[in-house]
mmCIF file of C-alpha atoms (C1' of nucleotides) in Angstrom:
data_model
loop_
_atom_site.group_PDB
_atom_site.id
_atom_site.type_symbol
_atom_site.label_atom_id
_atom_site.label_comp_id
_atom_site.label_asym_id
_atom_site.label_seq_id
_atom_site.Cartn_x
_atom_site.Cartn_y
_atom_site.Cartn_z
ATOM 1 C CA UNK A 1 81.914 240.632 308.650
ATOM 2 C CA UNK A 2 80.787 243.624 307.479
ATOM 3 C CA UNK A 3 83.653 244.666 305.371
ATOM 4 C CA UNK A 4 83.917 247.920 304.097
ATOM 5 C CA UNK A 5 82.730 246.252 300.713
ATOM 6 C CA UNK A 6 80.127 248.778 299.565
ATOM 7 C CA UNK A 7 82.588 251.254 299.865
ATOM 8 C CA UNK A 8 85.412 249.561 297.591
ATOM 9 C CA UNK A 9 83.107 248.203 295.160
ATOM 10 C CA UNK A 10 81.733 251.915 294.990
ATOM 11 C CA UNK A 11 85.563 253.063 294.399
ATOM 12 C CA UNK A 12 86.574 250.061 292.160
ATOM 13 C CA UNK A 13 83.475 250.818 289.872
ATOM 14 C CA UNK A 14 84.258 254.690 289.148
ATOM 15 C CA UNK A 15 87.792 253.296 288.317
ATOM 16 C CA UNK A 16 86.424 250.750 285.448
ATOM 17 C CA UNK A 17 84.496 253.926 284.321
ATOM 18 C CA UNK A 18 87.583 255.332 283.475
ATOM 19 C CA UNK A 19 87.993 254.710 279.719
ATOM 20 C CA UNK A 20 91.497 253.364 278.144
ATOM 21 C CA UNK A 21 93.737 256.645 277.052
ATOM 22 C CA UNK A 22 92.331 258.392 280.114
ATOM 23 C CA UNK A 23 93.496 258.943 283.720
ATOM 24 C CA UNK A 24 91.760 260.572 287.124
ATOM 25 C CA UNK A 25 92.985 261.255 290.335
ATOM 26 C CA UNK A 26 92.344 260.185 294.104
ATOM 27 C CA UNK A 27 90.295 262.633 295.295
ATOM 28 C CA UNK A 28 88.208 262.501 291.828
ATOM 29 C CA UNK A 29 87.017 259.186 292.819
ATOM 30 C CA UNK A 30 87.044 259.570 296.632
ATOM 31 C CA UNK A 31 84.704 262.173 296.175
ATOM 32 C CA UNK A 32 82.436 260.333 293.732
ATOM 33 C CA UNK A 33 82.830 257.490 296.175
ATOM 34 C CA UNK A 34 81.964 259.999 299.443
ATOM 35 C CA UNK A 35 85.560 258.934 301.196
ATOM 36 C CA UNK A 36 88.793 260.841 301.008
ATOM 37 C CA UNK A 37 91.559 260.306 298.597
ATOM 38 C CA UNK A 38 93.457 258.102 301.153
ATOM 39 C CA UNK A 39 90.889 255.247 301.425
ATOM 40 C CA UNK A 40 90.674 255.016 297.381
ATOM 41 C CA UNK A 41 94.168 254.171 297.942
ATOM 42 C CA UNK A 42 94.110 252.221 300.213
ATOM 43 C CA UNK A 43 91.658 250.759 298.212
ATOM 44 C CA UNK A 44 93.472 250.299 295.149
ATOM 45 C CA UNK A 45 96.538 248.896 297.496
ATOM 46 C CA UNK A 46 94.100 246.035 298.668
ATOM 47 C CA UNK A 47 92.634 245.599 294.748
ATOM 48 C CA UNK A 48 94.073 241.921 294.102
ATOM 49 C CA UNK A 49 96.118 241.531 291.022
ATOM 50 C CA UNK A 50 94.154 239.860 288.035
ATOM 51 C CA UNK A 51 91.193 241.788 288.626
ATOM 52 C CA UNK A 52 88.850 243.776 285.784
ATOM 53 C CA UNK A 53 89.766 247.139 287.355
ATOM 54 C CA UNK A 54 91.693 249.870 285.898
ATOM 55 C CA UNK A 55 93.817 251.087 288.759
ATOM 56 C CA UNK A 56 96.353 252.355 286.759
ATOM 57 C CA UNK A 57 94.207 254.888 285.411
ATOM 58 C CA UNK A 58 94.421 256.220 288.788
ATOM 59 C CA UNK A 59 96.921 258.865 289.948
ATOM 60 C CA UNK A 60 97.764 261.671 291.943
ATOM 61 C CA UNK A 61 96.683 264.769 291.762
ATOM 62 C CA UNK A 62 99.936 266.120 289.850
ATOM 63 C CA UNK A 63 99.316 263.645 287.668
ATOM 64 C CA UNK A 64 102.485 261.494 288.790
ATOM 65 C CA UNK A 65 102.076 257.483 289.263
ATOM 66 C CA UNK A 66 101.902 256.195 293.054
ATOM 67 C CA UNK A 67 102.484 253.328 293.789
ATOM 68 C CA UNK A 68 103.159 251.273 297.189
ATOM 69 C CA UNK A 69 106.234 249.549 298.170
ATOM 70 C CA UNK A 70 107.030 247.838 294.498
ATOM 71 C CA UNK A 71 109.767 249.521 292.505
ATOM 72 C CA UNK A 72 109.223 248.035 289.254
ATOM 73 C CA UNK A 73 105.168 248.442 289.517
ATOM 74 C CA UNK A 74 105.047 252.227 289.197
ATOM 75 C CA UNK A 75 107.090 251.010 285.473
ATOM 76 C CA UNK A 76 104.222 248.493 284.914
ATOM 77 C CA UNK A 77 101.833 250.933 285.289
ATOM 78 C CA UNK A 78 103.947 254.009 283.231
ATOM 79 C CA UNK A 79 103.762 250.918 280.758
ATOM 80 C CA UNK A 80 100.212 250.245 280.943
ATOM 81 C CA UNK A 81 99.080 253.800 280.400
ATOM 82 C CA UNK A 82 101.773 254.215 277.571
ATOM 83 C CA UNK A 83 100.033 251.553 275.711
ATOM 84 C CA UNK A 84 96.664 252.953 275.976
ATOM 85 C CA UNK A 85 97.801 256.085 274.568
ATOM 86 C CA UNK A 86 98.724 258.100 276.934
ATOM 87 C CA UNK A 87 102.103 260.097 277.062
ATOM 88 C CA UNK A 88 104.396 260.714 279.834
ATOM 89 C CA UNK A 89 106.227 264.343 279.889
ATOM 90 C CA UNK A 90 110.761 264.049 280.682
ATOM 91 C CA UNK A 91 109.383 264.013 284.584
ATOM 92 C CA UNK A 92 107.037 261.323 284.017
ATOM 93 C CA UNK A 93 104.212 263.280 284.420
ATOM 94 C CA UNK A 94 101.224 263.067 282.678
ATOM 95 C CA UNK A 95 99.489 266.076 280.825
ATOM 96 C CA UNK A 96 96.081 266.089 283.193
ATOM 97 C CA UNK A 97 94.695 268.683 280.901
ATOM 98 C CA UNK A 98 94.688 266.317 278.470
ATOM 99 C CA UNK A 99 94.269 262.772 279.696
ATOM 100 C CA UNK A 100 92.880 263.951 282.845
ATOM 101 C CA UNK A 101 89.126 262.599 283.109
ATOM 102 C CA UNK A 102 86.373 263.592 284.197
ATOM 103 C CA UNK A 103 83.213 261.818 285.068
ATOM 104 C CA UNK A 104 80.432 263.084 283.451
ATOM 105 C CA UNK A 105 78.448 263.074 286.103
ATOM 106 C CA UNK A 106 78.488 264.792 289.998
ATOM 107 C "C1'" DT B 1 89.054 250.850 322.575
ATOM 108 C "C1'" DT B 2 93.226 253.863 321.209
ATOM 109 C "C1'" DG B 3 97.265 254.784 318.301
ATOM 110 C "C1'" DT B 4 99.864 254.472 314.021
ATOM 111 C "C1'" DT B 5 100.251 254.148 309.135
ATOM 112 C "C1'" DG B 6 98.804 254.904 304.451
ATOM 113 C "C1'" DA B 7 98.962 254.202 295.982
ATOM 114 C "C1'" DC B 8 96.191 261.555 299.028
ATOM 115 C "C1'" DT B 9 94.300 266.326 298.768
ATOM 116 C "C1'" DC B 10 93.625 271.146 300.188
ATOM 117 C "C1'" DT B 11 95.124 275.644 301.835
ATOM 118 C "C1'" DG B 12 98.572 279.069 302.743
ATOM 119 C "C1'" DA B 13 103.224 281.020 301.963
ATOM 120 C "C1'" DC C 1 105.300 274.165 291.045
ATOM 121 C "C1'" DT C 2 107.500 273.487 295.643
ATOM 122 C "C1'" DC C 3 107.433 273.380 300.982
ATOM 123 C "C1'" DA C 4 104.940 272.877 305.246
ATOM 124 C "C1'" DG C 5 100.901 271.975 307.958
ATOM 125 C "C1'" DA C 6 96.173 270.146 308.693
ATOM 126 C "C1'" DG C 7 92.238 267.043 307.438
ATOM 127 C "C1'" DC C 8 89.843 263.053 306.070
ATOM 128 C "C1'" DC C 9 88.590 257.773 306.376
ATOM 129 C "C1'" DA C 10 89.897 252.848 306.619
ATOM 130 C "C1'" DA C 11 92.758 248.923 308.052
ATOM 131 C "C1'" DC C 12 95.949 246.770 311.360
ATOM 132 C "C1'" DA C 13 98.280 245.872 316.052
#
DNA sequence: TTGTTGACTCTGA
DNA sequence: CTCAGAGCCAACA
């Protein structure tokens, strides 16, 4: 009933445009998507595994991986970006002015 | 319905 | 950048 669907599929789609090599933030999204950073979290938290959408392209703002309860998955994802390209700084941090994306349109 | 929690961000110091 | 406080919306009990 009336799930919040239009709303996730609006979030889960500006996180596929993400290409590979690239990363955004929260509150890049949630503003694209008209929500706050929180509910594309919450969001991403909900996304089932197996599905066609990026969500480790997403990040915080400081450019630092978030993840929810699972130890090893904020590895997976360090992992995941690695192998698209992207490099992680002695923090594990990743250089937003340079893999930081930004959507061409707003 | 209210209250709490949450993969967050912004502003000010 | 770090610390602290406030704001925002959605899901769950």
């Amino acid at each position: 009933m009336n799930p919040p669907s239009p709303l996730y599929q609006r979030i889960y789609e500006l996180a596929r445009q993400v290409p590979a090599g690239r990363v955004t933030t929260y509150g890049r999204i949630g503003k694209l998507a008209g929500c706050p950073a929180r509910t594309v979290g919450f969001a991403m938290a909900a996304l089932p595994a197996g599905s066609s959408v990026p969500w480790q392209r997403v990040i915080n703002r400081l450019g630092e991986i978030s993840t929810r309860a699972d130890g090893d998955g904020e590895l997976v994802q360090r992992q995941l970006l690695k192998a698209e390209g992207v490099r992680f700084d002695v923090a594990g941090r990743v250089d937003l002015a340079k893999f930081g994306w930004d959507f061409p349109e707003r």
